[in-house]
XYZ file of C-alpha atoms in Angstrom:
348
model
C 84.317 81.529 93.164
C 87.475 82.061 91.187
C 87.124 85.721 90.238
C 90.692 86.040 89.055
C 89.861 87.598 85.722
C 90.219 91.307 85.532
C 87.818 93.413 83.550
C 90.453 93.957 80.906
C 91.125 90.268 80.595
C 87.426 89.599 80.194
C 87.128 92.120 77.390
C 90.116 90.512 75.668
C 88.533 87.108 76.128
C 85.222 88.307 74.727
C 87.017 89.626 71.699
C 88.783 86.311 71.227
C 85.763 84.047 71.593
C 83.040 86.327 70.361
C 80.665 87.938 72.797
C 77.763 85.848 74.050
C 75.759 89.024 74.411
C 72.915 89.405 71.959
C 70.357 92.080 71.504
C 67.895 91.929 74.353
C 64.324 91.480 73.194
C 62.441 91.089 76.443
C 62.613 91.699 80.161
C 62.199 88.878 82.696
C 62.059 88.964 86.474
C 63.785 86.460 88.750
C 62.947 85.485 92.345
C 64.882 88.428 93.760
C 62.735 90.910 91.828
C 65.602 91.877 89.522
C 64.537 92.668 85.976
C 66.980 91.387 83.374
C 67.161 91.698 79.619
C 67.179 88.351 77.797
C 67.275 87.462 74.113
C 63.943 86.581 72.548
C 65.028 82.976 72.143
C 67.196 81.296 74.765
C 69.111 78.327 73.369
C 72.019 77.812 75.760
C 71.806 77.858 79.571
C 74.675 77.643 82.046
C 73.522 76.263 85.412
C 75.558 77.907 88.186
C 75.161 75.028 90.651
C 73.668 71.535 91.060
C 70.140 72.651 92.120
C 69.935 74.913 89.065
C 71.041 71.992 86.894
C 68.019 70.001 88.039
C 65.649 72.925 87.441
C 66.946 73.617 83.938
C 67.217 69.955 82.978
C 63.625 69.327 84.057
C 62.261 72.209 81.977
C 64.515 72.268 78.927
C 67.186 69.523 78.803
C 68.199 70.437 75.260
C 69.185 73.928 76.473
C 71.411 72.797 79.344
C 75.022 73.286 78.247
C 76.471 70.757 80.670
C 76.530 69.378 84.203
C 78.410 70.939 87.060
C 80.307 67.651 87.178
C 80.260 64.710 84.788
C 77.607 62.094 85.459
C 78.845 58.921 87.146
C 77.986 55.639 85.452
C 75.379 54.640 88.029
C 73.740 58.068 87.770
C 73.703 58.137 83.971
C 71.557 54.990 83.842
C 68.517 56.972 84.960
C 68.763 59.667 82.292
C 68.401 59.639 78.512
C 71.920 58.926 77.300
C 72.219 62.030 75.114
C 71.724 64.156 78.235
C 73.748 61.959 80.568
C 76.739 62.508 78.254
C 76.638 66.297 78.506
C 80.069 67.675 79.398
C 81.266 68.822 82.780
C 81.305 72.631 82.921
C 81.971 73.256 86.608
C 79.995 75.328 89.059
C 80.011 78.956 90.091
C 78.221 78.640 93.425
C 78.167 76.474 96.508
C 80.848 74.368 98.091
C 83.700 73.298 95.875
C 83.014 75.787 93.111
C 85.117 74.723 90.164
C 84.384 77.088 87.277
C 85.959 80.398 86.465
C 84.702 83.149 84.218
C 86.843 82.056 81.278
C 85.072 78.682 81.294
C 81.672 80.331 81.501
C 82.428 82.633 78.591
C 83.827 79.767 76.530
C 80.534 77.913 76.946
C 78.758 80.877 75.282
C 75.513 80.744 77.247
C 72.589 83.052 76.550
C 71.846 83.137 80.270
C 73.218 81.874 83.588
C 70.668 80.348 85.974
C 71.131 79.734 89.680
C 68.681 78.267 92.202
C 68.797 78.069 95.968
C 69.298 80.881 98.432
C 68.268 84.361 97.310
C 70.174 86.126 100.082
C 72.183 89.278 99.501
C 75.323 87.170 99.169
C 73.977 85.380 96.109
C 72.439 88.521 94.629
C 75.827 90.211 94.903
C 77.490 87.235 93.230
C 74.988 87.308 90.380
C 75.524 91.029 89.825
C 79.307 90.640 89.884
C 79.251 87.842 87.294
C 76.901 89.869 85.079
C 79.190 92.861 85.236
C 82.264 90.849 84.371
C 80.773 88.696 81.609
C 77.876 90.661 80.151
C 75.697 87.553 80.509
C 72.329 87.885 82.299
C 72.289 85.894 85.565
C 68.894 84.771 86.893
C 68.526 83.693 90.513
C 65.546 81.583 91.609
C 64.339 80.577 95.048
C 65.126 76.885 95.569
C 63.097 76.295 98.725
C 60.480 73.571 98.396
C 57.627 75.950 99.190
C 58.763 78.228 96.357
C 59.621 75.523 93.834
C 56.367 75.758 91.871
C 56.674 79.535 91.597
C 60.293 79.206 90.489
C 59.404 76.638 87.821
C 56.751 78.957 86.396
C 59.114 81.936 86.306
C 61.997 79.924 84.865
C 59.703 78.459 82.234
C 58.813 81.948 81.059
C 62.461 83.035 81.093
C 63.583 80.085 78.966
C 60.654 80.319 76.553
C 59.206 77.071 77.937
C 56.112 78.314 79.730
C 54.032 75.163 79.148
C 56.768 72.916 80.562
C 57.311 75.231 83.514
C 53.589 75.258 84.270
C 53.298 71.464 83.980
C 56.138 70.903 86.441
C 54.808 73.581 88.774
C 51.381 71.958 88.757
C 52.968 68.638 89.760
C 54.760 70.392 92.625
C 51.542 72.041 93.798
C 49.613 68.760 93.744
C 52.360 66.855 95.550
C 52.814 69.391 98.312
C 49.048 69.751 98.774
C 48.641 65.982 99.153
C 51.474 65.775 101.676
C 50.158 68.716 103.694
C 46.599 67.339 103.763
C 47.626 63.926 105.058
C 50.208 65.148 107.555
C 47.725 67.617 109.017
C 45.967 64.589 110.506
C 49.014 63.650 112.600
C 48.836 64.761 116.224
C 51.757 66.887 117.376
C 52.626 64.321 120.049
C 53.121 61.704 117.329
C 55.678 63.665 115.339
C 58.641 61.330 114.738
C 61.981 62.454 116.163
C 64.559 62.263 113.395
C 68.326 62.673 113.214
C 69.925 63.487 109.856
C 73.388 61.897 109.711
C 75.879 63.211 107.162
C 79.411 62.104 106.519
C 81.048 58.731 107.079
C 81.023 59.148 110.846
C 77.427 60.441 110.876
C 78.334 63.366 113.063
C 77.524 66.213 110.708
C 73.894 67.261 110.706
C 71.661 70.172 109.745
C 69.865 72.521 112.085
C 66.292 73.715 111.805
C 65.995 76.340 109.104
C 68.624 74.714 106.912
C 67.620 73.985 103.324
C 69.276 70.587 103.841
C 66.461 69.404 106.141
C 63.532 71.059 104.408
C 62.027 67.629 103.789
C 61.776 67.089 107.550
C 60.043 70.443 107.920
C 57.657 69.606 105.082
C 56.753 66.305 106.749
C 56.336 67.921 110.171
C 58.988 65.661 111.672
C 60.996 66.843 114.664
C 64.628 67.455 113.820
C 66.355 66.434 117.063
C 69.255 68.771 116.289
C 66.843 71.685 116.668
C 67.863 75.275 116.379
C 70.971 77.257 117.167
C 71.262 80.933 118.040
C 74.404 81.271 115.961
C 73.769 79.050 112.947
C 70.995 77.611 110.790
C 73.010 75.419 108.459
C 75.217 72.380 108.785
C 77.008 71.685 112.028
C 79.228 69.064 113.608
C 78.043 67.318 116.758
C 79.535 64.809 119.174
C 78.367 61.231 119.432
C 77.443 61.946 123.049
C 75.037 64.616 121.809
C 73.395 62.179 119.389
C 73.140 59.639 122.205
C 71.427 62.230 124.390
C 68.934 63.006 121.625
C 68.324 59.253 121.098
C 66.221 59.744 117.915
C 63.426 57.407 116.819
C 64.659 57.427 113.234
C 67.977 58.153 111.513
C 68.102 59.279 107.888
C 71.438 59.394 106.127
C 72.775 60.213 102.689
C 76.137 58.569 103.349
C 76.567 54.968 102.210
C 79.695 54.389 104.317
C 77.884 55.504 107.440
C 74.903 53.297 106.601
C 76.853 50.188 105.602
C 79.577 50.264 108.236
C 79.578 52.933 110.926
C 76.083 52.775 112.280
C 75.867 48.991 112.303
C 79.436 48.077 113.255
C 80.359 50.737 115.782
C 79.026 49.409 119.126
C 78.340 52.920 120.357
C 75.690 53.505 117.682
C 73.905 50.264 118.570
C 72.939 51.879 121.872
C 70.547 54.199 120.034
C 66.850 53.335 119.916
C 66.687 53.934 116.155
C 69.478 51.445 115.503
C 68.030 48.847 117.841
C 64.649 49.157 116.124
C 66.289 48.960 112.674
C 64.976 52.386 111.778
C 68.054 53.725 109.991
C 67.392 54.647 106.359
C 69.777 55.376 103.509
C 68.226 57.891 101.148
C 68.130 56.949 97.454
C 70.418 59.185 95.440
C 70.262 58.330 91.744
C 70.634 60.301 89.615
C 70.157 63.021 92.242
C 69.702 62.765 96.005
C 66.170 62.255 97.265
C 66.691 63.888 100.655
C 69.418 66.480 100.202
C 72.158 66.532 97.552
C 71.459 68.773 95.789
C 68.742 70.725 97.638
C 66.575 71.068 94.540
C 63.290 69.776 93.123
C 64.767 66.255 93.213
C 63.679 66.214 96.876
C 60.016 66.053 95.903
C 60.187 62.305 95.277
C 62.288 61.960 98.427
C 59.548 63.611 100.486
C 57.074 61.009 99.226
C 59.546 58.215 100.030
C 60.224 59.490 103.550
C 56.523 60.130 104.238
C 55.883 56.393 103.896
C 58.682 55.694 106.370
C 57.583 58.241 108.935
C 53.833 57.664 108.635
C 53.236 54.146 107.235
C 49.618 54.117 108.461
C 48.778 57.254 106.462
C 50.874 56.903 103.334
C 49.908 53.443 102.091
C 50.075 54.014 98.345
C 52.512 52.013 96.240
C 55.536 54.217 95.622
C 56.559 52.685 92.288
C 54.046 54.548 90.098
C 54.940 57.782 91.870
C 58.633 57.205 91.163
C 57.968 56.440 87.521
C 55.792 59.545 87.123
C 58.334 61.801 88.792
C 61.278 60.475 86.772
C 59.360 60.724 83.499
C 58.330 64.310 84.216
C 61.560 65.654 85.675
C 64.270 63.374 84.219
C 62.622 62.481 80.869
C 62.946 58.743 81.366
C 60.685 56.452 83.413
C 62.662 53.693 85.167
C 61.724 50.027 84.827
C 60.240 48.105 87.736
C 63.656 46.539 88.373
C 65.274 49.974 88.404
C 62.660 51.319 90.794
C 63.334 48.401 93.130
C 67.042 49.203 93.026
C 66.351 52.873 93.684
C 64.216 52.084 96.709
C 66.816 49.756 98.209
C 70.129 51.610 97.867
C 71.599 49.717 100.811
C 71.410 46.489 98.788
C 73.505 47.812 95.914
C 76.693 45.878 95.136
């Protein structure tokens, strides 16, 4: 984060732009247990990172000030145009953070919202930004198992309790259905999956990483397993992937899917490639499997469940996609758009 602004500079900036601070009328609690004073009516929300953008947009799109980056044309198609055209405001958290405190203050938010990890690192960041801007900074747990709880709490914080509850109820129903069906799968029949990131497919995520939570949810075996020194993303050698020889490969990288895995003769030695069990995750307007690691992964879990367990998950996915997009993105895609979403490898 670009914390280059000194306290004095911030005070000068506040004087120039007008403070965003308003009289606090109520106290709300975020996922870390911090109690923060918020105005009675929240009208403008700055999302600190991409997962928070999805949370806020799902609950109260008219309150989202802007996207962490401008929507690409192919992404914008799946959103109501007035929201797709929201400006780029940068991000405060995660890789490639692009916003600084001057930009945040200029946006004049009533509150900053972040979602994802609630570790001490992110709590410290939230407190530092609050101190330097005077804007309350709420931090919510972005893990799939906590998504319903976070939606309910965020709904209350933004004055949108009914919307928060409706989205949380969808999350509860979806996770319960997945858990109930997957509980019938014998441990010996757990599919062995490799998650390939990057154009060369040699970045992956270890057990415990939020990036492979969908695999955990679906009780699939992540062949990369655990590490004693890391639980996030890691680089591996092709020889290591060959030794794992996964049954299925899931990727979020179109270059890897279109070229590397099918044209590099080394990859064709893998059982998953030979069996044509390499899958490119849909990613419009937000990734279904990973990017960002937010509630957008709920439809991805239903998509991947059909791939991993076709004998158990037999339902047509189209109505599920339409329901999810209508609820979370405020626009139900057409049948043609759903077909395009489900076959990203066929895109021109």
